[in-house]
PDB file of C-alpha atoms in Angstrom:
ATOM      1  CA  GLU A 279       0.172   0.394  -0.647  1.00 49.00           C
ATOM      2  CA  SER A 280       1.808   3.780  -1.419  1.00 47.00           C
ATOM      3  CA  GLN A 281       2.458   6.202   1.014  1.00 51.00           C
ATOM      4  CA  PRO A 282       1.447   9.952   1.197  1.00 52.00           C
ATOM      5  CA  ASP A 283       4.429  11.472   0.246  1.00 52.00           C
ATOM      6  CA  PRO A 284       5.970  13.319   2.578  1.00 53.00           C
ATOM      7  CA  GLN A 285       4.943  17.595   2.887  1.00 53.00           C
ATOM      8  CA  PRO A 286       8.200  19.757   2.867  1.00 53.00           C
ATOM      9  CA  PRO A 287       8.869  21.156   5.918  1.00 53.00           C
ATOM     10  CA  GLN A 288       6.891  24.487   5.839  1.00 52.00           C
ATOM     11  CA  THR A 289       8.477  27.841   7.113  1.00 48.00           C
ATOM     12  CA  SER A 290       6.212  30.160   9.854  1.00 47.00           C
ATOM     13  CA  GLN A 291       5.230  33.150   7.941  1.00 49.00           C
ATOM     14  CA  SER A 292       5.594  35.184  10.441  1.00 46.00           C
ATOM     15  CA  THR A 293       9.019  33.925  11.331  1.00 48.00           C
ATOM     16  CA  GLN A 294      10.256  35.003   7.817  1.00 48.00           C
ATOM     17  CA  SER A 295       8.075  38.670   8.369  1.00 44.00           C
ATOM     18  CA  GLN A 296       9.869  39.376  11.495  1.00 49.00           C
ATOM     19  CA  LYS A 297      13.679  38.658   9.212  1.00 49.00           C
ATOM     20  CA  THR A 298      12.118  41.230   6.702  1.00 49.00           C
ATOM     21  CA  ALA A 299      10.460  43.440   8.077  1.00 49.00           C
ATOM     22  CA  PRO A 300      12.237  46.540   8.713  1.00 48.00           C
ATOM     23  CA  ALA A 301      12.998  47.536  12.644  1.00 47.00           C
ATOM     24  CA  LYS A 302      10.391  49.656  13.838  1.00 47.00           C
ATOM     25  CA  GLU A 303      10.827  53.069  14.380  1.00 44.00           C
ATOM     26  CA  PRO A 304      10.877  54.117  17.824  1.00 46.00           C
ATOM     27  CA  SER A 305       8.323  55.565  19.837  1.00 47.00           C
ATOM     28  CA  GLY A 306      10.022  58.555  20.965  1.00 46.00           C
ATOM     29  CA  PRO A 307      13.040  60.337  22.193  1.00 46.00           C
ATOM     30  CA  PRO A 308      13.397  59.538  26.375  1.00 49.00           C
ATOM     31  CA  LEU A 309      11.390  61.800  27.880  1.00 47.00           C
ATOM     32  CA  GLU A 310      13.988  62.018  30.532  1.00 54.00           C
ATOM     33  CA  GLY A 311      16.394  63.469  27.755  1.00 71.00           C
ATOM     34  CA  SER A 312      16.258  66.995  28.637  1.00 88.00           C
ATOM     35  CA  MET A 313      18.707  68.507  31.202  1.00 93.00           C
ATOM     36  CA  VAL A 314      17.895  72.017  30.953  1.00 96.00           C
ATOM     37  CA  GLY A 315      16.478  74.203  33.418  1.00 96.00           C
ATOM     38  CA  TYR A 316      15.739  77.511  31.247  1.00 97.00           C
ATOM     39  CA  VAL A 317      16.468  76.862  27.682  1.00 97.00           C
ATOM     40  CA  ASP A 318      13.233  75.006  26.879  1.00 97.00           C
ATOM     41  CA  ASP A 319      12.758  71.539  25.868  1.00 94.00           C
ATOM     42  CA  ALA A 320      12.955  70.277  22.217  1.00 96.00           C
ATOM     43  CA  ILE A 321      11.782  66.837  23.272  1.00 94.00           C
ATOM     44  CA  VAL A 322       7.877  66.429  22.244  1.00 95.00           C
ATOM     45  CA  GLY A 323       6.112  64.880  24.101  1.00 93.00           C
ATOM     46  CA  SER A 324       3.602  64.715  27.767  1.00 95.00           C
ATOM     47  CA  GLN A 325       4.682  66.151  30.805  1.00 95.00           C
ATOM     48  CA  VAL A 326       3.768  68.033  33.821  1.00 97.00           C
ATOM     49  CA  ARG A 327       5.440  71.012  35.080  1.00 97.00           C
ATOM     50  CA  ILE A 328       5.289  72.855  38.770  1.00 98.00           C
ATOM     51  CA  ARG A 329       7.963  75.586  38.586  1.00 98.00           C
ATOM     52  CA  PHE A 330       9.461  78.353  40.889  1.00 98.00           C
ATOM     53  CA  ASP A 331      11.690  81.568  40.277  1.00 98.00           C
ATOM     54  CA  ALA A 332      12.503  84.081  42.622  1.00 98.00           C
ATOM     55  CA  GLY A 333      14.624  86.975  40.984  1.00 98.00           C
ATOM     56  CA  PHE A 334      16.213  89.983  42.413  1.00 98.00           C
ATOM     57  CA  LYS A 335      17.015  93.352  41.531  1.00 97.00           C
ATOM     58  CA  ASP A 336      15.023  94.283  38.535  1.00 97.00           C
ATOM     59  CA  ASN A 337      16.242  98.011  38.197  1.00 95.00           C
ATOM     60  CA  ALA A 338      13.749  98.426  34.970  1.00 96.00           C
ATOM     61  CA  PRO A 339      10.308  96.383  34.977  1.00 97.00           C
ATOM     62  CA  ASP A 340       8.758  98.128  32.632  1.00 97.00           C
ATOM     63  CA  ARG A 341      11.504  98.146  29.918  1.00 97.00           C
ATOM     64  CA  ALA A 342       9.629  97.119  26.131  1.00 97.00           C
ATOM     65  CA  GLU A 343       7.051  96.781  28.653  1.00 98.00           C
ATOM     66  CA  PHE A 344       8.100  93.051  28.485  1.00 98.00           C
ATOM     67  CA  PHE A 345       7.776  91.929  32.833  1.00 98.00           C
ATOM     68  CA  TYR A 346       4.822  94.265  33.352  1.00 98.00           C
ATOM     69  CA  PRO A 347       3.973  97.547  31.849  1.00 97.00           C
ATOM     70  CA  GLN A 348       4.859 101.327  31.241  1.00 96.00           C
ATOM     71  CA  CYS A 349       4.500 103.020  34.944  1.00 95.00           C
ATOM     72  CA  GLY A 350       1.474 104.565  35.663  1.00 94.00           C
ATOM     73  CA  CYS A 351       3.874 108.026  36.255  1.00 93.00           C
ATOM     74  CA  ASN A 352       4.026 107.982  33.336  1.00 93.00           C
ATOM     75  CA  PRO A 353       0.894 110.200  31.526  1.00 92.00           C
ATOM     76  CA  GLY A 354      -0.938 106.833  29.586  1.00 90.00           C
ATOM     77  CA  GLY A 355       1.032 104.606  31.456  1.00 95.00           C
ATOM     78  CA  PRO A 356      -1.467 101.553  32.298  1.00 96.00           C
ATOM     79  CA  GLY A 357       1.605  99.614  34.874  1.00 97.00           C
ATOM     80  CA  PRO A 358       1.951 100.245  39.046  1.00 96.00           C
ATOM     81  CA  ARG A 359       1.468 103.655  40.687  1.00 94.00           C
ATOM     82  CA  PRO A 360       2.960 105.976  42.377  1.00 94.00           C
ATOM     83  CA  GLY A 361       5.941 105.570  41.842  1.00 92.00           C
ATOM     84  CA  ALA A 362       8.639 104.177  39.273  1.00 94.00           C
ATOM     85  CA  SER A 363      10.509 100.952  40.706  1.00 95.00           C
ATOM     86  CA  ASN A 364      14.040 100.923  40.407  1.00 95.00           C
ATOM     87  CA  ASN A 365      14.230  97.564  41.924  1.00 97.00           C
ATOM     88  CA  ILE A 366      11.566  94.821  42.368  1.00 97.00           C
ATOM     89  CA  ASN A 367      12.221  91.976  43.963  1.00 98.00           C
ATOM     90  CA  PHE A 368      10.140  89.381  42.330  1.00 98.00           C
ATOM     91  CA  GLN A 369       8.778  85.404  42.909  1.00 98.00           C
ATOM     92  CA  GLN A 370       6.782  83.657  40.024  1.00 98.00           C
ATOM     93  CA  LEU A 371       5.371  79.764  40.764  1.00 98.00           C
ATOM     94  CA  TYR A 372       4.416  78.783  37.414  1.00 98.00           C
ATOM     95  CA  PHE A 373       2.180  74.975  36.809  1.00 98.00           C
ATOM     96  CA  GLN A 374       2.452  73.980  33.245  1.00 98.00           C
ATOM     97  CA  VAL A 375       0.256  70.930  31.434  1.00 98.00           C
ATOM     98  CA  GLU A 376       1.553  69.426  27.640  1.00 98.00           C
ATOM     99  CA  TYR A 377       0.350  66.754  25.871  1.00 98.00           C
ATOM    100  CA  ALA A 378       1.369  65.484  23.229  1.00 96.00           C
ATOM    101  CA  PRO A 379      -1.422  63.364  20.787  1.00 96.00           C
ATOM    102  CA  VAL A 380       0.924  61.998  18.679  1.00 95.00           C
ATOM    103  CA  ARG A 381       4.793  61.916  18.490  1.00 90.00           C
ATOM    104  CA  ARG A 382       5.860  65.472  17.053  1.00 95.00           C
ATOM    105  CA  LEU A 383       2.704  67.148  17.866  1.00 97.00           C
ATOM    106  CA  SER A 384       2.145  68.667  21.533  1.00 98.00           C
ATOM    107  CA  VAL A 385      -0.231  71.374  23.492  1.00 98.00           C
ATOM    108  CA  PHE A 386       0.707  73.196  26.389  1.00 98.00           C
ATOM    109  CA  THR A 387      -0.463  75.631  28.620  1.00 98.00           C
ATOM    110  CA  GLU A 388       0.951  77.875  31.819  1.00 98.00           C
ATOM    111  CA  VAL A 389      -0.541  79.541  34.445  1.00 98.00           C
ATOM    112  CA  PRO A 390       1.795  81.685  36.400  1.00 98.00           C
ATOM    113  CA  ILE A 391       0.983  82.999  40.071  1.00 98.00           C
ATOM    114  CA  ARG A 392       3.336  86.582  40.754  1.00 98.00           C
ATOM    115  CA  TRP A 393       4.243  87.901  43.615  1.00 98.00           C
ATOM    116  CA  ILE A 394       6.784  91.609  43.901  1.00 98.00           C
ATOM    117  CA  GLN A 395       8.053  93.272  46.074  1.00 98.00           C
ATOM    118  CA  PRO A 396       9.395  97.286  44.898  1.00 97.00           C
ATOM    119  CA  GLN A 397      12.695  97.672  46.959  1.00 97.00           C
ATOM    120  CA  SER A 398      12.992 101.700  46.142  1.00 96.00           C
ATOM    121  CA  PHE A 399      12.038 103.907  43.812  1.00 95.00           C
ATOM    122  CA  ILE A 400      13.253 106.378  40.614  1.00 94.00           C
ATOM    123  CA  PRO A 401      14.052 110.097  43.283  1.00 92.00           C
ATOM    124  CA  GLY A 402      10.854 112.274  42.099  1.00 89.00           C
ATOM    125  CA  THR A 403       8.499 109.692  41.160  1.00 91.00           C
ATOM    126  CA  SER A 404       6.937 108.180  43.974  1.00 90.00           C
ATOM    127  CA  ASN A 405       4.288 110.383  44.542  1.00 92.00           C
ATOM    128  CA  VAL A 406       3.414 110.968  40.889  1.00 92.00           C
ATOM    129  CA  VAL A 407       0.327 109.618  39.162  1.00 94.00           C
ATOM    130  CA  GLN A 408      -0.175 109.703  35.382  1.00 93.00           C
ATOM    131  CA  GLY A 409       2.763 112.666  35.378  1.00 91.00           C
ATOM    132  CA  VAL A 410       0.987 114.951  38.037  1.00 93.00           C
ATOM    133  CA  ALA A 411       2.128 114.634  41.786  1.00 91.00           C
ATOM    134  CA  VAL A 412      -0.499 113.557  44.451  1.00 91.00           C
ATOM    135  CA  THR A 413      -0.223 115.114  47.552  1.00 87.00           C
ATOM    136  CA  GLY A 414       0.158 112.551  49.937  1.00 85.00           C
ATOM    137  CA  ALA A 415      -0.060 109.891  47.926  1.00 88.00           C
ATOM    138  CA  SER A 416       2.931 106.920  48.834  1.00 89.00           C
ATOM    139  CA  PRO A 417       4.551 104.288  46.392  1.00 94.00           C
ATOM    140  CA  PHE A 418       2.795 101.344  45.634  1.00 94.00           C
ATOM    141  CA  LEU A 419       3.020  97.866  48.100  1.00 95.00           C
ATOM    142  CA  ASN A 420       3.547  94.339  47.241  1.00 97.00           C
ATOM    143  CA  GLN A 421       1.306  93.192  45.153  1.00 98.00           C
ATOM    144  CA  SER A 422       0.410  89.754  44.515  1.00 98.00           C
ATOM    145  CA  GLY A 423      -1.914  86.816  42.012  1.00 98.00           C
ATOM    146  CA  ILE A 424      -2.495  85.496  38.860  1.00 98.00           C
ATOM    147  CA  SER A 425      -0.296  86.941  35.765  1.00 98.00           C
ATOM    148  CA  ASP A 426      -0.283  86.713  32.343  1.00 98.00           C
ATOM    149  CA  VAL A 427      -1.609  83.105  31.105  1.00 98.00           C
ATOM    150  CA  ARG A 428       0.026  81.482  28.578  1.00 98.00           C
ATOM    151  CA  ALA A 429      -0.716  78.639  25.846  1.00 98.00           C
ATOM    152  CA  GLY A 430       1.218  77.265  22.713  1.00 98.00           C
ATOM    153  CA  PHE A 431       1.967  74.216  21.095  1.00 98.00           C
ATOM    154  CA  LYS A 432       5.455  71.871  19.527  1.00 98.00           C
ATOM    155  CA  LEU A 433       5.981  71.098  16.060  1.00 98.00           C
ATOM    156  CA  ALA A 434       8.850  68.529  16.056  1.00 97.00           C
ATOM    157  CA  VAL A 435      10.362  68.905  12.800  1.00 96.00           C
ATOM    158  CA  THR A 436      13.370  65.467  13.112  1.00 94.00           C
ATOM    159  CA  ALA A 437      12.537  63.079  16.593  1.00 91.00           C
ATOM    160  CA  SER A 438      14.590  60.354  17.870  1.00 89.00           C
ATOM    161  CA  SER A 439      16.636  59.418  20.863  1.00 85.00           C
ATOM    162  CA  ASN A 440      19.671  61.698  19.990  1.00 91.00           C
ATOM    163  CA  HIS A 441      18.204  64.884  18.559  1.00 92.00           C
ATOM    164  CA  SER A 442      14.980  66.997  18.114  1.00 95.00           C
ATOM    165  CA  LEU A 443      14.308  70.049  16.794  1.00 97.00           C
ATOM    166  CA  THR A 444      11.132  72.123  17.577  1.00 98.00           C
ATOM    167  CA  PHE A 445       9.012  74.768  16.385  1.00 98.00           C
ATOM    168  CA  GLN A 446       7.330  76.612  19.344  1.00 98.00           C
ATOM    169  CA  PHE A 447       5.068  78.995  18.835  1.00 98.00           C
ATOM    170  CA  LYS A 448       3.367  80.111  22.235  1.00 98.00           C
ATOM    171  CA  ALA A 449       1.666  83.333  23.343  1.00 98.00           C
ATOM    172  CA  TYR A 450       1.020  85.126  26.892  1.00 98.00           C
ATOM    173  CA  PHE A 451      -2.921  86.441  27.342  1.00 98.00           C
ATOM    174  CA  PRO A 452      -3.524  89.234  29.357  1.00 98.00           C
ATOM    175  CA  SER A 453      -5.171  87.982  32.528  1.00 98.00           C
ATOM    176  CA  GLY A 454      -2.921  89.522  34.954  1.00 98.00           C
ATOM    177  CA  ASP A 455      -3.602  92.896  36.297  1.00 98.00           C
ATOM    178  CA  GLY A 456      -0.231  95.792  34.591  1.00 97.00           C
ATOM    179  CA  SER A 457      -1.539  97.974  36.997  1.00 97.00           C
ATOM    180  CA  ARG A 458      -0.409  96.106  40.085  1.00 97.00           C
ATOM    181  CA  GLY A 459       2.382  95.006  38.443  1.00 97.00           C
ATOM    182  CA  LEU A 460       1.013  91.325  37.766  1.00 98.00           C
ATOM    183  CA  GLY A 461       1.130  91.417  34.031  1.00 98.00           C
ATOM    184  CA  THR A 462       1.802  92.923  30.812  1.00 98.00           C
ATOM    185  CA  ALA A 463      -1.689  94.360  29.851  1.00 97.00           C
ATOM    186  CA  HIS A 464      -0.983  93.041  26.599  1.00 98.00           C
ATOM    187  CA  TYR A 465      -0.939  90.015  23.952  1.00 98.00           C
ATOM    188  CA  SER A 466       2.223  88.874  23.123  1.00 98.00           C
ATOM    189  CA  VAL A 467       3.305  86.218  20.787  1.00 98.00           C
ATOM    190  CA  GLU A 468       6.773  84.247  21.084  1.00 98.00           C
ATOM    191  CA  PRO A 469       7.874  81.856  18.071  1.00 98.00           C
ATOM    192  CA  SER A 470      11.088  80.060  18.858  1.00 98.00           C
ATOM    193  CA  LEU A 471      13.372  77.131  17.551  1.00 98.00           C
ATOM    194  CA  LEU A 472      14.789  74.090  19.515  1.00 98.00           C
ATOM    195  CA  TYR A 473      17.095  72.072  19.408  1.00 98.00           C
ATOM    196  CA  TYR A 474      18.613  68.961  21.190  1.00 97.00           C
ATOM    197  CA  GLN A 475      21.238  66.427  20.493  1.00 95.00           C
ATOM    198  CA  ARG A 476      22.824  64.004  22.178  1.00 93.00           C
ATOM    199  CA  LEU A 477      26.496  64.339  21.483  1.00 93.00           C
ATOM    200  CA  SER A 478      27.519  60.761  23.479  1.00 91.00           C
ATOM    201  CA  GLY A 479      25.888  58.294  26.304  1.00 87.00           C
ATOM    202  CA  ARG A 480      26.641  61.457  28.664  1.00 92.00           C
ATOM    203  CA  TRP A 481      26.804  64.899  27.323  1.00 95.00           C
ATOM    204  CA  ALA A 482      24.099  66.727  25.233  1.00 95.00           C
ATOM    205  CA  VAL A 483      23.397  69.856  24.754  1.00 97.00           C
ATOM    206  CA  GLU A 484      20.157  72.515  23.871  1.00 98.00           C
ATOM    207  CA  SER A 485      19.631  75.027  22.187  1.00 98.00           C
ATOM    208  CA  GLN A 486      16.935  78.141  21.691  1.00 98.00           C
ATOM    209  CA  ILE A 487      16.170  81.624  19.793  1.00 98.00           C
ATOM    210  CA  GLY A 488      13.714  83.254  19.085  1.00 98.00           C
ATOM    211  CA  GLY A 489      11.462  86.309  20.077  1.00 98.00           C
ATOM    212  CA  TRP A 490       9.107  87.838  21.625  1.00 98.00           C
ATOM    213  CA  HIS A 491       6.408  90.390  19.933  1.00 98.00           C
ATOM    214  CA  PRO A 492       4.107  92.538  21.960  1.00 98.00           C
ATOM    215  CA  ILE A 493       0.636  93.111  20.520  1.00 97.00           C
ATOM    216  CA  ASN A 494      -1.772  96.493  21.085  1.00 93.00           C
ATOM    217  CA  GLY A 495       1.103  97.624  23.618  1.00 96.00           C
ATOM    218  CA  SER A 496       0.902 100.617  24.647  1.00 96.00           C
ATOM    219  CA  THR A 497       2.181 104.495  24.179  1.00 94.00           C
ATOM    220  CA  THR A 498       3.534 107.539  25.818  1.00 92.00           C
ATOM    221  CA  SER A 499       1.324 110.791  25.298  1.00 87.00           C
ATOM    222  CA  LYS A 500       3.296 111.499  21.953  1.00 88.00           C
ATOM    223  CA  GLY A 501       2.296 108.457  20.419  1.00 90.00           C
ATOM    224  CA  ALA A 502       5.459 106.173  20.462  1.00 93.00           C
ATOM    225  CA  ASN A 503       5.147 102.609  20.932  1.00 95.00           C
ATOM    226  CA  TYR A 504       6.079 101.805  24.933  1.00 97.00           C
ATOM    227  CA  ALA A 505       6.679  98.416  24.398  1.00 97.00           C
ATOM    228  CA  GLY A 506       9.570  96.562  22.385  1.00 97.00           C
ATOM    229  CA  ASP A 507       9.928  93.435  20.340  1.00 98.00           C
ATOM    230  CA  VAL A 508      12.706  91.331  22.465  1.00 98.00           C
ATOM    231  CA  PHE A 509      14.690  88.912  20.679  1.00 98.00           C
ATOM    232  CA  PHE A 510      15.989  86.035  22.629  1.00 98.00           C
ATOM    233  CA  TYR A 511      18.729  83.463  22.269  1.00 98.00           C
ATOM    234  CA  GLY A 512      20.201  80.171  24.884  1.00 98.00           C
ATOM    235  CA  ILE A 513      22.131  77.368  24.748  1.00 98.00           C
ATOM    236  CA  GLY A 514      22.853  74.674  27.683  1.00 98.00           C
ATOM    237  CA  PRO A 515      25.141  71.701  27.401  1.00 97.00           C
ATOM    238  CA  SER A 516      25.003  69.262  30.094  1.00 97.00           C
ATOM    239  CA  TYR A 517      26.724  66.203  30.954  1.00 96.00           C
ATOM    240  CA  GLN A 518      25.329  63.132  32.985  1.00 94.00           C
ATOM    241  CA  LEU A 519      27.802  62.659  36.082  1.00 96.00           C
ATOM    242  CA  VAL A 520      25.609  59.818  37.368  1.00 94.00           C
ATOM    243  CA  ASN A 521      23.476  57.815  34.004  1.00 89.00           C
ATOM    244  CA  HIS A 522      22.259  54.447  35.975  1.00 89.00           C
ATOM    245  CA  GLU A 523      19.465  53.148  34.612  1.00 84.00           C
ATOM    246  CA  ASN A 524      16.841  54.487  37.299  1.00 88.00           C
ATOM    247  CA  ILE A 525      18.401  57.219  38.343  1.00 92.00           C
ATOM    248  CA  LYS A 526      20.625  60.378  36.479  1.00 91.00           C
ATOM    249  CA  LEU A 527      22.207  63.238  37.575  1.00 95.00           C
ATOM    250  CA  ALA A 528      23.438  65.971  35.557  1.00 96.00           C
ATOM    251  CA  PRO A 529      24.982  69.819  35.822  1.00 98.00           C
ATOM    252  CA  VAL A 530      23.983  72.023  33.394  1.00 98.00           C
ATOM    253  CA  VAL A 531      25.578  75.389  31.944  1.00 98.00           C
ATOM    254  CA  GLU A 532      23.156  77.875  29.995  1.00 98.00           C
ATOM    255  CA  LEU A 533      24.128  80.799  28.908  1.00 98.00           C
ATOM    256  CA  PHE A 534      21.056  82.740  27.618  1.00 98.00           C
ATOM    257  CA  GLY A 535      21.090  86.199  26.212  1.00 98.00           C
ATOM    258  CA  TRP A 536      18.578  88.811  24.773  1.00 98.00           C
ATOM    259  CA  HIS A 537      18.651  91.727  22.917  1.00 98.00           C
ATOM    260  CA  VAL A 538      15.994  94.546  22.897  1.00 98.00           C
ATOM    261  CA  LEU A 539      14.505  95.528  19.384  1.00 98.00           C
ATOM    262  CA  GLY A 540      12.227  98.493  20.476  1.00 97.00           C
ATOM    263  CA  GLY A 541      10.259 100.192  23.239  1.00 97.00           C
ATOM    264  CA  LEU A 542      11.007 102.856  25.816  1.00 96.00           C
ATOM    265  CA  GLN A 543      11.937 102.609  29.702  1.00 96.00           C
ATOM    266  CA  THR A 544      11.289 104.790  33.188  1.00 94.00           C
ATOM    267  CA  LEU A 545      15.046 104.583  33.678  1.00 88.00           C
ATOM    268  CA  ALA A 546      16.948 107.272  32.759  1.00 81.00           C
ATOM    269  CA  SER A 547      13.560 108.032  30.556  1.00 78.00           C
ATOM    270  CA  SER A 548      15.678 106.353  27.833  1.00 88.00           C
ATOM    271  CA  ASP A 549      14.931 104.258  24.711  1.00 94.00           C
ATOM    272  CA  ALA A 550      14.739 100.685  25.628  1.00 96.00           C
ATOM    273  CA  SER A 551      16.291  99.763  22.142  1.00 96.00           C
ATOM    274  CA  GLY A 552      19.523  97.891  21.355  1.00 96.00           C
ATOM    275  CA  ILE A 553      19.623  97.131  25.022  1.00 97.00           C
ATOM    276  CA  ASN A 554      21.760  93.341  25.729  1.00 98.00           C
ATOM    277  CA  ILE A 555      21.304  91.179  28.324  1.00 98.00           C
ATOM    278  CA  VAL A 556      22.921  88.178  29.254  1.00 98.00           C
ATOM    279  CA  ASN A 557      22.606  85.934  31.503  1.00 98.00           C
ATOM    280  CA  LEU A 558      24.917  83.029  33.328  1.00 98.00           C
ATOM    281  CA  LYS A 559      22.977  79.501  34.979  1.00 98.00           C
ATOM    282  CA  VAL A 560      24.082  77.135  36.580  1.00 98.00           C
ATOM    283  CA  GLY A 561      22.373  74.170  38.074  1.00 98.00           C
ATOM    284  CA  ALA A 562      22.141  70.072  37.816  1.00 98.00           C
ATOM    285  CA  ARG A 563      19.151  68.604  36.934  1.00 97.00           C
ATOM    286  CA  THR A 564      18.527  64.465  38.252  1.00 95.00           C
ATOM    287  CA  SER A 565      15.942  62.241  36.947  1.00 92.00           C
ATOM    288  CA  PHE A 566      14.315  59.570  38.973  1.00 89.00           C
ATOM    289  CA  GLY A 567      12.850  56.212  35.972  1.00 80.00           C
ATOM    290  CA  ARG A 568      11.882  57.854  33.255  1.00 80.00           C
ATOM    291  CA  HIS A 569       8.850  60.056  35.089  1.00 91.00           C
ATOM    292  CA  ASN A 570      10.808  62.124  37.727  1.00 94.00           C
ATOM    293  CA  SER A 571      13.038  64.885  37.106  1.00 95.00           C
ATOM    294  CA  VAL A 572      13.759  67.390  39.816  1.00 97.00           C
ATOM    295  CA  TYR A 573      16.300  70.098  38.739  1.00 98.00           C
ATOM    296  CA  VAL A 574      18.225  72.885  40.554  1.00 98.00           C
ATOM    297  CA  GLY A 575      19.487  76.232  39.415  1.00 98.00           C
ATOM    298  CA  PHE A 576      21.224  79.453  40.478  1.00 98.00           C
ATOM    299  CA  GLY A 577      21.367  82.227  37.454  1.00 98.00           C
ATOM    300  CA  GLN A 578      23.405  85.416  37.219  1.00 98.00           C
ATOM    301  CA  ALA A 579      23.525  88.363  35.144  1.00 98.00           C
ATOM    302  CA  VAL A 580      26.927  89.216  33.398  1.00 98.00           C
ATOM    303  CA  THR A 581      25.890  92.358  31.835  1.00 97.00           C
ATOM    304  CA  HIS A 582      25.325  96.527  33.302  1.00 94.00           C
ATOM    305  CA  SER A 583      21.147  95.900  31.953  1.00 94.00           C
ATOM    306  CA  VAL A 584      19.282  93.556  33.370  1.00 96.00           C
ATOM    307  CA  TRP A 585      16.127  91.753  33.752  1.00 96.00           C
ATOM    308  CA  TYR A 586      17.088  90.495  37.429  1.00 97.00           C
ATOM    309  CA  GLU A 587      20.634  90.204  38.954  1.00 97.00           C
ATOM    310  CA  HIS A 588      20.549  86.895  40.493  1.00 97.00           C
ATOM    311  CA  ILE A 589      17.560  84.458  40.269  1.00 98.00           C
ATOM    312  CA  VAL A 590      17.078  80.837  41.387  1.00 98.00           C
ATOM    313  CA  ARG A 591      14.917  78.434  39.668  1.00 98.00           C
ATOM    314  CA  LEU A 592      13.275  75.143  41.502  1.00 98.00           C
ATOM    315  CA  GLU A 593      11.464  73.028  39.054  1.00 98.00           C
ATOM    316  CA  TYR A 594       9.173  69.339  39.445  1.00 97.00           C
ATOM    317  CA  ARG A 595       8.969  67.330  35.613  1.00 96.00           C
ATOM    318  CA  TYR A 596       6.624  64.532  35.439  1.00 95.00           C
ATOM    319  CA  SER A 597       6.735  62.836  32.166  1.00 92.00           C
ATOM    320  CA  PHE A 598       4.310  60.347  30.960  1.00 90.00           C
TER     321      PHE A 598
END
């Protein structure tokens, strides 16, 4: 009796497909990759941030209406009154949520709370309101409350575990009370380019370049725009001193600068255009696993003109 011919061995289609299918692109860069504290994060991802800043000795808080509006001591000025402060300390607490529905796109919003403490005033302005000396008036006191809410999006042009080039667009909304120095009293937009590059297993560099543009800022009694555009740039190399699987510690040094392109300032009653401000920031970020990180840093102005002479920053970030 004839036996059926033995069937030739069959190769599993799944095995073949596993061998021939191209490697799947990674879902995205490691969310703990960014180590900077002041340069904006180029890595797109979902995260929650809580950040606290303490700034000291802002000697021109109404410069180009970047921090708060034109002093209320000037005719038409919507800012704090009476008095033009030439030394303000401030603290800001930020709550930020970023959500990435797809790998290369995220949307975010940020809600800041601000406290300001004027330390001194330009002589002769302590009782001046809208250009008129008011008998018995005293300069404005400490203030606190919500500042200008921000919202925007990030779009990664390129993204991998080693580098990211990202376009960021941020809008500022005048939710802070400008007459109390808690906001700018105008809308602003801020487009920028962010870049992250891993140089080795421990070294990385991150950078940012962009511009801040005020919309409908205040004008002087002669019709000149008080608010002005500000160009900014920053770079921050970091080195992972500790690089274990579940914990990383990276010191980071950042250089951040601003060039004021227009606008005015009450300090010395001068044009603000052409002013350069550069800060050196030194800090460290500690990451725990892929979700948690803490940053601690200190900033020092290295130019004569300042937004603040010193700043301390603390930040907690949860990535998901």
